[in-house]
mmCIF file of C-alpha atoms in Angstrom:
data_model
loop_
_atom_site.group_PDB
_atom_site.id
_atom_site.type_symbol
_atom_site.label_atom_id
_atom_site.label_comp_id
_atom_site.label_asym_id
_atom_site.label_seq_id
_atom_site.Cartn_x
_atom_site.Cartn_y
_atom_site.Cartn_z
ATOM 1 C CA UNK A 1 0.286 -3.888 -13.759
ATOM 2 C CA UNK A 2 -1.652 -1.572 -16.112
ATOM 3 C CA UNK A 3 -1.412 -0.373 -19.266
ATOM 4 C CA UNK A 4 -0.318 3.356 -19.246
ATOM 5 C CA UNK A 5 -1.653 4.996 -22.406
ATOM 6 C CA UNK A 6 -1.077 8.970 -23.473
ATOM 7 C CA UNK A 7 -3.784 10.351 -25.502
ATOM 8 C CA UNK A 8 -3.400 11.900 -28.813
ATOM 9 C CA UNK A 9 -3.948 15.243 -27.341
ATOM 10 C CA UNK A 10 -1.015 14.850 -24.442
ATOM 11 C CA UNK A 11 1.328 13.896 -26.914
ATOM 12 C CA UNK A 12 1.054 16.892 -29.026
ATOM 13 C CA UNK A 13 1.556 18.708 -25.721
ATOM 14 C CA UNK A 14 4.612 16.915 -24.540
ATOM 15 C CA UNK A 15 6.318 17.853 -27.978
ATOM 16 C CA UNK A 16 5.095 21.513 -28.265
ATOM 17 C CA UNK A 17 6.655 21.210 -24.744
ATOM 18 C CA UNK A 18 10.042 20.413 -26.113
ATOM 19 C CA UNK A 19 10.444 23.587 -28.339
ATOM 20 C CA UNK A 20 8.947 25.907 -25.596
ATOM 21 C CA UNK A 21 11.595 24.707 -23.258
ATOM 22 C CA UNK A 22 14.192 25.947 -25.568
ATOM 23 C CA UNK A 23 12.419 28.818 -26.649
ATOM 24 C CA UNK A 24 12.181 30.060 -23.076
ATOM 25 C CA UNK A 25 15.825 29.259 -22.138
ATOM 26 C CA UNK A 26 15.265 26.259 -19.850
ATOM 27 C CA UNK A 27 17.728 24.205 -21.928
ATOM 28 C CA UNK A 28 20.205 25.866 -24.434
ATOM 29 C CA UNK A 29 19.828 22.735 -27.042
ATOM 30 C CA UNK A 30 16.773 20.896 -28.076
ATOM 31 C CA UNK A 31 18.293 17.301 -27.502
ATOM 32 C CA UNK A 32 18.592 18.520 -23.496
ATOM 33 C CA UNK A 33 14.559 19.164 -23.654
ATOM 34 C CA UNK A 34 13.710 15.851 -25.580
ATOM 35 C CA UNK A 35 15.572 14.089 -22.743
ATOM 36 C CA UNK A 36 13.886 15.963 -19.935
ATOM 37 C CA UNK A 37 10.475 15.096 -21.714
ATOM 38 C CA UNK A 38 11.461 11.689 -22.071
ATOM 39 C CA UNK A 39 11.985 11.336 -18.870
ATOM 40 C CA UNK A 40 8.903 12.688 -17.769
ATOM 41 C CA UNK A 41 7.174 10.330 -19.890
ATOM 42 C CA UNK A 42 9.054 7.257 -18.875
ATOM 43 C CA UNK A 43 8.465 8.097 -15.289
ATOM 44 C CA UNK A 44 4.832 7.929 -15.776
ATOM 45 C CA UNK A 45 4.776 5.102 -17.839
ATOM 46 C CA UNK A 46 6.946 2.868 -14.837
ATOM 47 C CA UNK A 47 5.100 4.356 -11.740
ATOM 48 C CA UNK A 48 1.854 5.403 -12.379
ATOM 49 C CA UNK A 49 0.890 1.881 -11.012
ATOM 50 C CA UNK A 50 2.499 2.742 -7.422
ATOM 51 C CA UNK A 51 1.925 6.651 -7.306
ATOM 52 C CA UNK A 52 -0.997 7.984 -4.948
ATOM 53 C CA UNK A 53 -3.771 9.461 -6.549
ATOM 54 C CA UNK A 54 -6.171 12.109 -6.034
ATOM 55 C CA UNK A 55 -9.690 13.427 -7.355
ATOM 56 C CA UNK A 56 -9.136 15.712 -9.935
ATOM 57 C CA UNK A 57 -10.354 19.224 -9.347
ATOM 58 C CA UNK A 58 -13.238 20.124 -11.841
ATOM 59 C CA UNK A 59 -11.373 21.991 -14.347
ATOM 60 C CA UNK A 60 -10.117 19.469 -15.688
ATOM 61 C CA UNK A 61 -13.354 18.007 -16.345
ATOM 62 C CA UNK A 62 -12.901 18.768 -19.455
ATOM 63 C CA UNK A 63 -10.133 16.574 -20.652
ATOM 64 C CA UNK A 64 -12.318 12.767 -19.020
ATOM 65 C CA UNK A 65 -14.616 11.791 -16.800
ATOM 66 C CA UNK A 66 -13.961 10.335 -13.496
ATOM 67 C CA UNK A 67 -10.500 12.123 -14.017
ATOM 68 C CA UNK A 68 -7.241 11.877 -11.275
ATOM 69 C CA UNK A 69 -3.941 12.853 -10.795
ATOM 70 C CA UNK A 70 -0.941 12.225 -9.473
ATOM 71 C CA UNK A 71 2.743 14.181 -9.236
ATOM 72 C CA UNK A 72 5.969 13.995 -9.920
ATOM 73 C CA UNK A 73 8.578 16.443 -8.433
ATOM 74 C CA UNK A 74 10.908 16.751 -11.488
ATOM 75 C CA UNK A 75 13.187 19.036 -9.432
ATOM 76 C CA UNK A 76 12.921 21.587 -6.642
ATOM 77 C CA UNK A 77 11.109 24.133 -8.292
ATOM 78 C CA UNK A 78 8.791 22.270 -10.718
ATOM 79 C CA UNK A 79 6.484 19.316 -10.674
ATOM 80 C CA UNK A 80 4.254 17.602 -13.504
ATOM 81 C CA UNK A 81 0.508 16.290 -13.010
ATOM 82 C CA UNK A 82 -0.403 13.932 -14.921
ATOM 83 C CA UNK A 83 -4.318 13.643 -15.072
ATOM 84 C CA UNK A 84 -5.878 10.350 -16.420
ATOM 85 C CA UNK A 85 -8.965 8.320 -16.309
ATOM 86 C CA UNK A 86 -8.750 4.734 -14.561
ATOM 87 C CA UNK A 87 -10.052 1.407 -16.108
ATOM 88 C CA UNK A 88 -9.772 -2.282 -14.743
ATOM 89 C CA UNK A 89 -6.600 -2.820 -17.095
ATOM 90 C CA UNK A 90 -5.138 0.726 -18.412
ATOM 91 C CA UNK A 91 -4.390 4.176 -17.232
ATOM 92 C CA UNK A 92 -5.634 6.904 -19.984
ATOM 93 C CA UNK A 93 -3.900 9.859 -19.469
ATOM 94 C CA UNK A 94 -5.591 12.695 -20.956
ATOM 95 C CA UNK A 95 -3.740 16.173 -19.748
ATOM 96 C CA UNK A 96 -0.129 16.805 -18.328
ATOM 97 C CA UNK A 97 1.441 20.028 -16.966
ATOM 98 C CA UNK A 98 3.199 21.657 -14.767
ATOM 99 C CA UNK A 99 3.164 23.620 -11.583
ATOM 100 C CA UNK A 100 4.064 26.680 -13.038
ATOM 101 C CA UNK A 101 1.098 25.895 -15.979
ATOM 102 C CA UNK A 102 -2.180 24.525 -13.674
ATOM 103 C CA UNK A 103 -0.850 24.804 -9.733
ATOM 104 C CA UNK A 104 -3.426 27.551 -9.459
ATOM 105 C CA UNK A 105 -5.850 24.775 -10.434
ATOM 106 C CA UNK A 106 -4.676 22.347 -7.839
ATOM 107 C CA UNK A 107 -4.847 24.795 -4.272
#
């Protein structure tokens, strides 16, 4: 199994995530938005091994080389990318979002 490692840079973006959540009204109490992050994080970190993976559309060139992607449907209405570059033993993932963030990246 490898490795699943978050960059500095995704990271920042997962907790800037957190306030903007509750900020926009998504979740009425920050501990609701840190557990809805966590999650997202945790699923990645399990299942990245066992999730299909696509090419990464050249926009996001800009975040690694050789970059992928894969989903996760967090609910009805929204679900996370999490593009990453690929070695032998680890998965480096350099960008996360949302469908409501990149999904005009993605069609």
């Amino acid at each position: 199994m490898k490795k699943v490692i978050f960059s500095r840079y995704v990271e920042e973006l997962l907790l800037e995530s957190i306030t903007q959540l509750v900020e926009k009204g998504y979740f009425s109490e920050e501990e609701y938005a840190v557990v809805y992050i966590r999650e997202l994080v945790t699923f990645f970190s399990l299942n990245l091994n066992n999730l299909l993976s696509y090419k990464s559309p050249s926009f996001f060139n800009k975040y690694g080389t050789n970059m992928k992607y894969a989903m996760f449907h967090k609910s009805s209405r929204t679900t996370w990318y999490a593009f990453f570059e690929e070695t032998e033993t680890e998965y480096h993932i350099r960008y996360i979002g949302n469908n409501h963030l990149i999904g005009h990246h993605l069609v």
